[in-house]
């Protein structure tokens, strides 16, 4: 007899429904699998046969043919086991075929019949819901993430035996625990921990307000890492939609599959700090099955590139396109997938290889050539993507020991949120497609970031002096728009332009060094 069960597969974050058809009959024993299944799927035969045997279902005198449709879709991973096993049970008339209708089955089987945790359950359930499926059975160990999907009746199971007795109508499976909580803020780090560095804090505030990528240049121990780690505390919390998106990416990356891990929705923005030795694949994604890279794991959060000039040139080159487009496309032999990738980049570097260039108390020991080469490493591929540059002076002892503390993160965050609301209004009114100034398209820049007469004069005077490129000019205009938004000003005036130009100081210096 022929029976059908439903499952899903992922391509990037995109979910595709898979129809699993099983024909089983008493015959010369065989177990065939057709329909563009990859190695891990073909191994399913062994697992399903063994798991069914544990339930007393013997396939040794059966001919079983499994067809997975659509045929042109590559089936990756081991998550189809449960669907194959259930369709086989129906094909052998152990359960009524109708019991499988409208249910999505996700789960890899152990030989013992235990159902293993899977990667990517959250996005698969969201995709199944979009495809109109109303019920799903997922591994018990994925309960935490599965509970966040509304509109689908999600049940969890630990073994094939439990699923069998549900399909026979003997028992119900427990629902994925539906308590949706936002993670409580665990961070005790605060901007006020950082003494001095007023200029850098202001640059980070501008970056946070407008979504501008930022580069900090300062000697070792000046607080660059401290500041980067605290940038998230001045950003608004993730809303529920963003949190689900972040969680879906973590799910595909296998970062949630530890027991009930990931039970609460993340509220703080992700912070990813890949080491400068990271490979291109680690940064942008890849592997088999395809996994998101650091640039996607930092989506909606922060990507901290510490020691920027030490990163491999190829790796920085690979980041270029995602940072421009907000998505990353990774390909494997015959498959291509895209992941969202819209992090705020915060990069840091020393002013020179020894770290002391410009420090009155430590003479710099780098020769001119070495210094120049160091700077030149960041010139092309990545400097273009960094809108705001800020130079940090060495911290003075008096400043570290003094009583003066800066503003707390919540105070700064309130200004960032207000500036973001102004930008949101321009988006809602249809003036631009960008919700943040950092993402305003080249064609919208003139319209959205128009300067007043004095601002225009200042810009013209500075253009040649700074040696700005057309792209650099666009950055100045976008950043000036953000500075005006922080000031609550509709017009972009000369003080806003002046501050934005100040944030491009590295352009000319680096161009000269290259
Ligand atoms: N501005 C600062 N205010 C308070 N402490 C600081 C400051 N700068 C550096 N420190 C201290 O020095 C340590 C190293 O700072 P770090 O942020 O790692 O510097 P960098 O990344 O610039 O090398 C910090 O853990 C902190 O204890
Ligand atoms: Mg550091």
Coordinates of C-alpha atoms and ligand atoms in Angstrom, one line a residue:
X1 CA 0.0 0.0 0.0
X2 CA 1.1 3.6 -0.6
X3 CA 1.2 6.2 2.2
X4 CA 2.3 9.9 2.4
X5 CA 3.8 11.9 5.2
X6 CA 5.1 15.5 5.2
X7 CA 8.4 16.9 6.2
X8 CA 10.4 20.0 5.4
X9 CA 14.0 20.9 4.4
X10 CA 16.0 24.1 4.6
X11 CA 17.9 26.0 2.0
X12 CA 19.6 28.8 3.9
X13 CA 16.7 30.1 6.0
X14 CA 14.2 29.2 3.3
X15 CA 11.9 26.2 4.1
X16 CA 10.6 23.8 1.5
X17 CA 7.9 21.2 2.1
X18 CA 8.8 17.7 1.2
X19 CA 6.3 15.0 0.5
X20 CA 7.5 11.6 1.6
X21 CA 5.7 8.7 -0.2
X22 CA 6.3 5.2 0.9
X23 CA 5.1 2.1 -0.9
X24 CA 5.5 -1.1 1.1
X25 CA 4.5 -4.7 0.2
X26 CA 5.5 -8.2 1.2
X27 CA 8.0 -9.1 -1.4
X28 CA 11.6 -9.8 -1.9
X29 CA 13.2 -7.6 0.8
X30 CA 14.6 -4.3 -0.3
X31 CA 14.6 -0.7 0.8
X32 CA 15.0 1.9 -1.9
X33 CA 15.1 5.7 -1.7
X34 CA 14.5 7.9 -4.7
X35 CA 14.2 11.7 -5.1
X36 CA 17.6 13.5 -5.0
X37 CA 18.5 12.5 -1.5
X38 CA 22.0 13.2 -0.2
X39 CA 24.2 10.8 1.7
X40 CA 22.8 11.6 5.1
X41 CA 19.3 11.0 3.8
X42 CA 20.2 7.7 2.2
X43 CA 21.5 6.5 5.5
X44 CA 18.0 6.9 6.7
X45 CA 17.2 3.4 5.5
X46 CA 19.4 1.9 8.2
X47 CA 18.1 4.1 11.0
X48 CA 14.4 3.7 10.0
X49 CA 14.7 -0.1 9.7
X50 CA 16.4 -0.5 13.1
X51 CA 14.0 2.0 14.8
X52 CA 11.0 0.1 13.4
X53 CA 12.5 -3.2 14.5
X54 CA 12.6 -1.9 18.1
X55 CA 8.8 -1.5 17.9
X56 CA 8.4 -5.0 16.6
X57 CA 7.9 -4.0 13.0
X58 CA 10.0 -6.3 10.9
X59 CA 10.9 -5.2 7.4
X60 CA 12.9 -8.3 6.5
X61 CA 10.2 -9.6 4.2
X62 CA 9.1 -6.3 2.7
X63 CA 10.0 -4.3 -0.3
X64 CA 9.9 -0.6 0.7
X65 CA 10.2 2.2 -1.8
X66 CA 10.5 5.8 -0.5
X67 CA 10.0 8.7 -2.9
X68 CA 10.7 12.2 -1.8
X69 CA 9.1 15.0 -3.8
X70 CA 9.5 17.5 -5.3
X71 CA 12.2 15.5 -7.1
X72 CA 14.3 18.5 -8.2
X73 CA 14.8 19.7 -4.7
X74 CA 17.9 18.5 -2.9
X75 CA 17.1 16.8 0.3
X76 CA 19.8 17.5 2.9
X77 CA 20.3 16.3 6.5
X78 CA 18.8 13.5 8.6
X79 CA 15.5 15.2 9.6
X80 CA 13.3 13.1 7.3
X81 CA 13.7 9.9 9.3
X82 CA 10.6 10.4 11.4
X83 CA 8.4 11.1 8.3
X84 CA 9.8 8.1 6.5
X85 CA 9.2 5.8 9.5
X86 CA 5.6 7.1 10.0
X87 CA 4.7 6.8 6.3
X88 CA 6.2 3.3 6.3
X89 CA 4.0 2.4 9.3
X90 CA 1.0 3.6 7.4
X91 CA 2.0 1.8 4.2
X92 CA 2.2 -1.4 6.3
X93 CA -1.3 -0.6 7.7
X94 CA 0.0 -0.4 11.3
X95 CA -1.7 3.0 11.6
X96 CA -4.5 4.6 9.6
X97 CA -3.2 6.7 6.7
X98 CA -5.5 9.6 7.6
X99 CA -3.6 10.0 10.9
X100 CA -0.7 11.5 9.0
X101 CA -2.7 14.2 7.2
X102 CA -1.7 17.8 7.7
X103 CA 1.2 17.0 10.1
X104 CA 4.8 17.9 9.5
X105 CA 7.3 15.4 10.9
X106 CA 10.8 16.6 11.9
X107 CA 13.3 14.3 13.5
X108 CA 16.3 12.1 13.1
X109 CA 16.0 8.6 14.6
X110 CA 18.6 6.7 16.5
X111 CA 18.9 3.0 15.9
X112 CA 17.0 2.6 19.2
X113 CA 14.1 4.7 18.1
X114 CA 15.0 7.7 20.1
X115 CA 14.4 11.0 18.3
X116 CA 17.5 13.2 18.1
X117 CA 17.7 17.0 18.3
X118 CA 17.8 18.8 15.0
X119 CA 19.2 22.0 13.6
X120 CA 16.9 24.6 12.1
X121 CA 13.6 23.5 13.7
X122 CA 12.4 27.1 14.3
X123 CA 12.7 28.3 10.7
X124 CA 11.3 25.0 9.4
X125 CA 8.2 25.4 11.6
X126 CA 7.8 29.0 10.5
X127 CA 8.1 27.9 6.9
X128 CA 5.6 25.0 7.4
X129 CA 3.1 27.5 8.8
X130 CA 3.5 29.7 5.8
X131 CA 2.9 26.6 3.6
X132 CA -0.4 26.0 5.4
X133 CA 0.5 23.1 7.7
X134 CA -1.3 23.3 11.0
X135 CA 0.3 20.5 13.1
X136 CA 3.9 19.4 13.6
X137 CA 5.8 16.8 15.6
X138 CA 9.4 17.8 16.5
X139 CA 12.1 16.3 18.7
X140 CA 11.6 16.9 22.4
X141 CA 15.0 18.4 22.7
X142 CA 14.0 21.2 20.3
X143 CA 11.0 22.2 22.5
X144 CA 12.5 25.6 23.6
X145 CA 12.7 27.1 20.1
X146 CA 9.6 25.3 18.8
X147 CA 7.5 26.9 21.5
X148 CA 7.9 30.3 19.8
X149 CA 6.0 29.4 16.7
X150 CA 2.4 30.4 16.9
X151 CA -0.3 29.2 14.5
X152 CA 1.0 25.6 14.4
X153 CA 0.0 23.0 16.9
X154 CA 3.5 21.8 17.8
X155 CA 3.9 18.6 19.7
X156 CA 7.2 17.1 21.0
X157 CA 8.2 13.5 21.1
X158 CA 11.2 11.7 22.5
X159 CA 10.9 8.4 20.7
X160 CA 9.3 6.8 17.7
X161 CA 7.2 4.7 20.0
X162 CA 5.5 7.8 21.5
X163 CA 4.7 9.0 18.0
X164 CA 3.3 5.6 17.0
X165 CA 0.9 5.5 20.0
X166 CA -0.2 9.1 19.2
X167 CA -0.9 8.2 15.6
X168 CA -2.9 5.1 16.8
X169 CA -5.0 7.4 18.8
X170 CA -3.8 5.9 22.1
X171 CA -2.4 9.1 23.6
X172 CA -1.7 12.8 22.9
X173 CA 1.8 14.1 22.7
X174 CA 2.7 17.1 24.9
X175 CA 2.6 20.5 23.4
X176 CA 5.8 22.5 23.0
X177 CA 5.8 24.6 26.1
X178 CA 4.3 27.9 24.9
X179 CA 5.4 30.3 27.5
X180 CA 7.0 33.1 25.5
X181 CA 9.4 35.1 27.6
X182 CA 11.9 37.7 26.7
X183 CA 15.3 37.0 28.0
X184 CA 16.1 39.2 31.0
X185 CA 18.9 41.6 30.6
X186 CA 21.9 39.8 32.1
X187 CA 24.5 42.3 31.2
X188 CA 26.0 44.4 34.0
X189 CA 28.3 46.2 31.6
X190 CA 27.6 49.8 31.1
X191 CA 29.0 52.7 29.1
X192 CA 29.7 54.6 32.3
X193 CA 32.4 51.9 33.1
X194 CA 34.5 53.5 30.4
X195 CA 36.3 56.6 31.7
X196 CA 37.1 59.5 29.4
X197 CA 37.0 58.7 25.7
X198 CA 34.3 61.3 25.1
X199 CA 34.9 61.4 21.4
X200 CA 34.7 57.7 21.0
X201 CA 31.5 57.5 23.0
X202 CA 30.0 60.2 20.8
X203 CA 31.0 58.3 17.6
X204 CA 29.4 55.1 19.0
X205 CA 26.3 57.0 19.8
X206 CA 26.1 58.4 16.2
X207 CA 26.8 54.9 14.9
X208 CA 24.1 53.3 17.0
X209 CA 21.6 56.0 16.1
X210 CA 21.9 55.8 12.3
X211 CA 23.2 52.3 11.9
X212 CA 26.7 53.5 10.7
X213 CA 29.6 51.1 10.8
X214 CA 32.4 52.5 12.9
X215 CA 36.2 52.2 13.2
X216 CA 38.0 53.0 16.4
X217 CA 41.8 53.7 16.2
X218 CA 43.7 53.8 19.5
X219 CA 46.7 52.4 21.4
X220 CA 46.4 49.2 23.4
X221 CA 44.6 49.6 26.6
X222 CA 42.7 52.7 25.6
X223 CA 39.3 51.0 26.0
X224 CA 38.4 49.9 22.4
X225 CA 37.3 46.4 23.4
X226 CA 35.5 47.8 26.4
X227 CA 33.6 50.2 24.3
X228 CA 32.7 47.7 21.6
X229 CA 31.3 45.3 24.2
X230 CA 29.1 48.0 25.5
X231 CA 27.8 49.3 22.2
X232 CA 24.9 46.9 22.5
X233 CA 23.7 48.6 25.7
X234 CA 22.9 51.8 23.9
X235 CA 20.9 50.1 21.1
X236 CA 17.2 49.5 21.5
X237 CA 16.2 45.9 22.4
X238 CA 15.2 43.5 19.7
X239 CA 11.5 43.5 19.0
X240 CA 9.7 40.1 18.8
X241 CA 10.0 39.9 15.0
X242 CA 13.7 40.6 15.1
X243 CA 14.2 38.2 18.0
X244 CA 12.6 35.4 16.0
X245 CA 14.8 36.2 13.1
X246 CA 17.9 36.1 15.3
X247 CA 16.8 32.9 16.9
X248 CA 16.1 31.2 13.5
X249 CA 19.7 31.9 12.4
X250 CA 21.0 30.5 15.7
X251 CA 18.9 27.5 15.1
X252 CA 20.2 26.8 11.7
X253 CA 23.8 27.3 13.0
X254 CA 23.1 24.6 15.6
X255 CA 23.6 27.1 18.5
X256 CA 20.2 26.3 20.1
X257 CA 20.2 22.5 20.1
X258 CA 21.3 21.9 23.7
X259 CA 18.4 20.4 25.5
X260 CA 15.9 23.0 26.2
X261 CA 18.3 25.8 25.3
X262 CA 16.9 28.8 23.7
X263 CA 13.6 28.7 25.6
X264 CA 13.3 32.4 25.9
X265 CA 13.5 34.9 23.0
X266 CA 16.7 36.8 22.9
X267 CA 16.2 40.5 23.8
X268 CA 19.8 41.8 23.7
X269 CA 21.3 42.1 20.3
X270 CA 23.8 39.4 19.3
X271 CA 27.5 40.3 19.7
X272 CA 29.9 38.4 17.6
X273 CA 33.7 38.9 17.8
X274 CA 35.4 36.6 15.2
X275 CA 39.2 36.3 15.7
X276 CA 41.3 37.9 13.0
X277 CA 42.5 34.5 11.9
X278 CA 39.0 33.5 11.0
X279 CA 38.6 32.0 7.5
X280 CA 36.4 33.4 4.8
X281 CA 33.9 30.6 5.4
X282 CA 33.7 31.2 9.1
X283 CA 32.9 34.9 8.4
X284 CA 30.4 34.6 5.6
X285 CA 29.1 31.1 5.9
X286 CA 29.4 27.8 4.1
X287 CA 29.8 24.1 4.8
X288 CA 27.6 21.2 4.1
X289 CA 24.8 21.5 5.1
X290 CA 25.1 25.3 4.6
X291 CA 25.4 27.3 7.8
X292 CA 25.4 31.0 8.4
X293 CA 28.7 32.7 9.1
X294 CA 29.6 35.3 11.7
X295 CA 28.2 38.1 9.6
X296 CA 24.8 36.5 9.7
X297 CA 25.0 35.4 13.3
X298 CA 25.6 39.1 14.1
X299 CA 22.5 40.0 12.0
X300 CA 20.5 42.8 13.9
X301 CA 23.4 43.0 16.3
X302 CA 27.1 43.8 16.4
X303 CA 30.0 42.3 14.5
X304 CA 33.2 43.3 16.3
X305 CA 36.3 43.1 14.1
X306 CA 39.1 43.7 16.5
X307 CA 42.7 44.2 15.2
X308 CA 41.2 44.9 11.8
X309 CA 44.5 45.1 9.8
X310 CA 45.4 41.6 11.0
X311 CA 42.4 40.0 9.2
X312 CA 43.2 38.1 6.0
X313 CA 42.6 40.2 3.0
X314 CA 40.4 37.6 1.4
X315 CA 38.3 37.4 4.5
X316 CA 37.7 41.2 4.5
X317 CA 37.1 41.0 0.8
X318 CA 34.4 38.4 1.3
X319 CA 32.6 40.7 3.9
X320 CA 32.4 43.5 1.4
X321 CA 29.3 42.3 -0.5
X322 CA 27.2 41.3 2.5
X323 CA 27.9 44.6 4.2
X324 CA 26.7 46.4 1.2
X325 CA 23.6 44.3 0.5
X326 CA 22.5 43.1 3.9
X327 CA 22.4 39.5 2.7
X328 CA 25.0 36.9 2.0
X329 CA 24.8 34.2 -0.7
X330 CA 26.7 31.0 0.0
X331 CA 26.9 28.2 -2.5
X332 CA 27.9 24.6 -2.4
X333 CA 28.3 22.1 -5.2
X334 CA 24.8 22.4 -6.6
X335 CA 23.0 24.5 -4.0
X336 CA 22.8 28.1 -3.2
X337 CA 21.4 29.7 -0.2
X338 CA 21.0 33.2 1.2
X339 CA 21.1 34.3 4.8
X340 CA 20.3 37.8 6.1
X341 CA 23.4 39.7 7.2
X342 CA 22.7 43.2 8.5
X343 CA 25.0 43.7 11.5
X344 CA 26.4 47.0 12.8
X345 CA 30.2 46.6 12.3
X346 CA 32.4 48.0 14.9
X347 CA 36.1 47.6 14.0
X348 CA 39.2 48.4 16.1
X349 CA 42.8 48.8 15.3
X350 CA 46.0 50.2 16.8
X351 CA 47.3 53.4 15.2
X352 CA 50.5 51.5 14.0
X353 CA 52.0 48.0 14.5
X354 CA 53.7 48.8 17.8
X355 CA 50.6 50.6 19.0
X356 CA 52.1 53.9 20.2
X357 CA 52.0 56.2 17.2
X358 CA 50.9 59.6 18.4
X359 CA 51.4 58.7 22.1
X360 CA 53.4 61.5 23.9
X361 CA 54.5 59.1 26.6
X362 CA 55.5 56.1 24.5
X363 CA 57.7 56.7 21.5
X364 CA 56.5 54.8 18.4
X365 CA 59.2 52.3 17.2
X366 CA 57.7 51.5 13.8
X367 CA 59.5 52.6 10.7
X368 CA 57.7 54.6 8.1
X369 CA 57.4 51.7 5.7
X370 CA 55.9 49.3 8.3
X371 CA 53.5 52.0 9.4
X372 CA 52.4 52.7 5.9
X373 CA 51.9 49.0 5.0
X374 CA 49.8 48.5 8.2
X375 CA 47.5 51.3 7.3
X376 CA 47.2 50.3 3.7
X377 CA 45.9 46.9 4.6
X378 CA 42.5 48.3 5.5
X379 CA 42.3 50.8 2.7
X380 CA 40.4 49.2 -0.1
X381 CA 38.0 46.5 0.8
X382 CA 36.6 47.5 4.1
X383 CA 37.4 51.1 4.8
X384 CA 34.6 52.0 2.3
X385 CA 32.1 50.3 4.5
X386 CA 33.1 52.1 7.7
X387 CA 31.2 55.4 7.9
X388 CA 32.6 56.8 11.1
X389 CA 36.2 56.8 12.2
X390 CA 37.3 57.9 15.6
X391 CA 40.8 58.2 17.1
X392 CA 41.1 57.4 20.8
X393 CA 43.9 59.0 22.8
X394 CA 45.7 56.9 25.5
X395 CA 43.8 57.1 28.8
X396 CA 45.5 59.2 31.4
X397 CA 45.8 57.9 34.9
X398 CA 44.1 61.0 36.4
X399 CA 41.1 60.1 34.2
X400 CA 41.0 56.5 35.3
X401 CA 41.3 57.4 39.0
X402 CA 39.1 60.5 38.9
X403 CA 35.6 60.7 40.3
X404 CA 34.0 61.8 37.0
X405 CA 31.9 59.1 35.5
X406 CA 30.2 59.4 32.1
X407 CA 26.6 58.9 31.2
X408 CA 24.9 55.7 31.9
X409 CA 23.9 53.5 28.9
X410 CA 20.2 54.1 29.4
X411 CA 20.6 57.8 29.0
X412 CA 22.4 57.4 25.7
X413 CA 20.0 54.7 24.6
X414 CA 17.1 57.1 25.0
X415 CA 18.7 59.6 22.6
X416 CA 19.4 56.8 20.1
X417 CA 15.8 55.6 20.3
X418 CA 14.5 59.1 19.7
X419 CA 16.8 59.6 16.7
X420 CA 15.7 56.2 15.3
X421 CA 12.1 57.3 15.6
X422 CA 12.8 60.4 13.5
X423 CA 14.3 58.1 10.8
X424 CA 11.4 55.7 11.1
X425 CA 9.0 58.6 10.4
X426 CA 10.8 59.4 7.1
X427 CA 10.5 55.8 6.2
X428 CA 6.8 55.6 7.0
X429 CA 6.1 58.8 5.1
X430 CA 7.7 57.1 2.0
X431 CA 10.6 59.6 1.7
X432 CA 13.1 56.7 1.7
X433 CA 13.2 52.9 1.7
X434 CA 15.7 52.8 4.5
X435 CA 14.7 52.6 8.2
X436 CA 18.1 53.8 9.2
X437 CA 20.3 56.6 7.7
X438 CA 23.2 54.2 7.3
X439 CA 21.2 52.2 4.7
X440 CA 19.8 55.1 2.6
X441 CA 20.4 54.3 -1.1
X442 CA 22.7 56.4 -3.2
X443 CA 19.7 57.7 -5.2
X444 CA 17.9 58.9 -2.0
X445 CA 20.8 60.6 -0.4
X446 CA 20.4 64.0 -1.9
X447 CA 16.7 64.1 -1.2
X448 CA 16.9 62.8 2.4
X449 CA 20.1 64.5 3.5
X450 CA 19.7 67.9 1.9
X451 CA 21.9 70.5 3.7
X452 CA 21.1 74.1 4.5
X453 CA 23.1 76.8 2.7
X454 CA 25.8 77.2 5.3
X455 CA 26.2 73.4 5.5
X456 CA 26.5 73.2 1.7
X457 CA 29.2 75.9 1.7
X458 CA 31.2 74.0 4.4
X459 CA 30.9 70.8 2.5
X460 CA 32.2 72.3 -0.7
X461 CA 35.2 73.9 1.1
X462 CA 36.1 70.6 2.8
X463 CA 35.6 68.3 -0.2
X464 CA 38.9 69.0 -1.9
X465 CA 40.8 69.5 1.3
X466 CA 39.8 66.0 2.5
X467 CA 40.1 64.4 -0.9
X468 CA 36.7 62.8 -0.5
X469 CA 35.5 60.3 -3.0
X470 CA 31.9 60.3 -4.2
X471 CA 31.2 57.4 -1.9
X472 CA 32.9 59.2 1.0
X473 CA 30.7 62.2 0.3
X474 CA 27.6 60.0 0.5
X475 CA 28.8 58.8 3.9
X476 CA 29.3 62.3 5.2
X477 CA 25.8 63.3 4.2
X478 CA 24.2 60.2 5.8
X479 CA 26.2 60.7 9.0
X480 CA 25.4 64.4 9.1
X481 CA 21.7 63.4 8.8
X482 CA 22.0 61.2 11.8
X483 CA 23.8 63.9 13.8
X484 CA 20.9 66.3 13.0
X485 CA 18.4 63.6 14.0
X486 CA 20.2 63.2 17.4
X487 CA 19.9 66.9 17.8
X488 CA 16.2 66.8 16.9
X489 CA 16.7 69.0 13.9
X490 CA 14.8 68.7 10.6
X491 CA 17.4 70.6 8.8
X492 CA 21.0 69.4 8.4
X493 CA 23.1 72.4 9.3
X494 CA 26.8 73.2 9.3
X495 CA 27.6 72.0 12.8
X496 CA 26.2 68.6 11.8
X497 CA 28.2 68.6 8.6
X498 CA 31.3 69.6 10.5
X499 CA 31.0 66.7 12.9
X500 CA 30.4 64.3 10.1
X501 CA 33.4 65.5 8.2
X502 CA 35.5 65.1 11.3
X503 CA 34.5 61.4 11.3
X504 CA 36.1 60.9 7.9
X505 CA 39.6 62.0 9.0
X506 CA 41.1 58.6 8.1
X507 CA 40.1 58.8 4.5
X508 CA 42.9 61.1 3.4
X509 CA 45.5 59.7 5.7
X510 CA 44.9 56.2 4.5
X511 CA 44.7 57.2 0.9
X512 CA 48.1 58.9 1.3
X513 CA 49.5 55.8 3.0
X514 CA 48.3 53.4 0.3
Ligands
LIG1 N1 38.7 54.4 29.2 C1 38.9 53.4 30.1 N2 38.2 53.5 31.3 C2 38.3 52.5 32.2 N3 39.1 51.5 32.1 C3 39.8 51.3 31.0 C4 39.7 52.3 29.9 N4 40.6 51.9 28.9 C5 41.1 50.8 29.3 N5 40.7 50.4 30.6 C6 41.1 49.2 31.3 O1 42.1 48.6 30.5 C7 41.7 47.3 30.2 C8 42.0 47.0 28.7 O2 41.1 47.8 27.9 P1 40.7 47.4 26.5 O3 39.3 47.8 26.2 O4 40.9 45.9 26.3 O5 41.7 48.2 25.6 P2 42.0 48.0 24.0 O6 41.0 47.2 23.4 O7 41.9 49.4 23.5 O8 43.4 47.5 23.9 C9 40.2 47.2 30.5 O9 39.8 46.0 30.8 C10 40.0 48.2 31.6 O10 40.3 47.6 32.8
LIG2 MG1 41.3 45.3 22.5

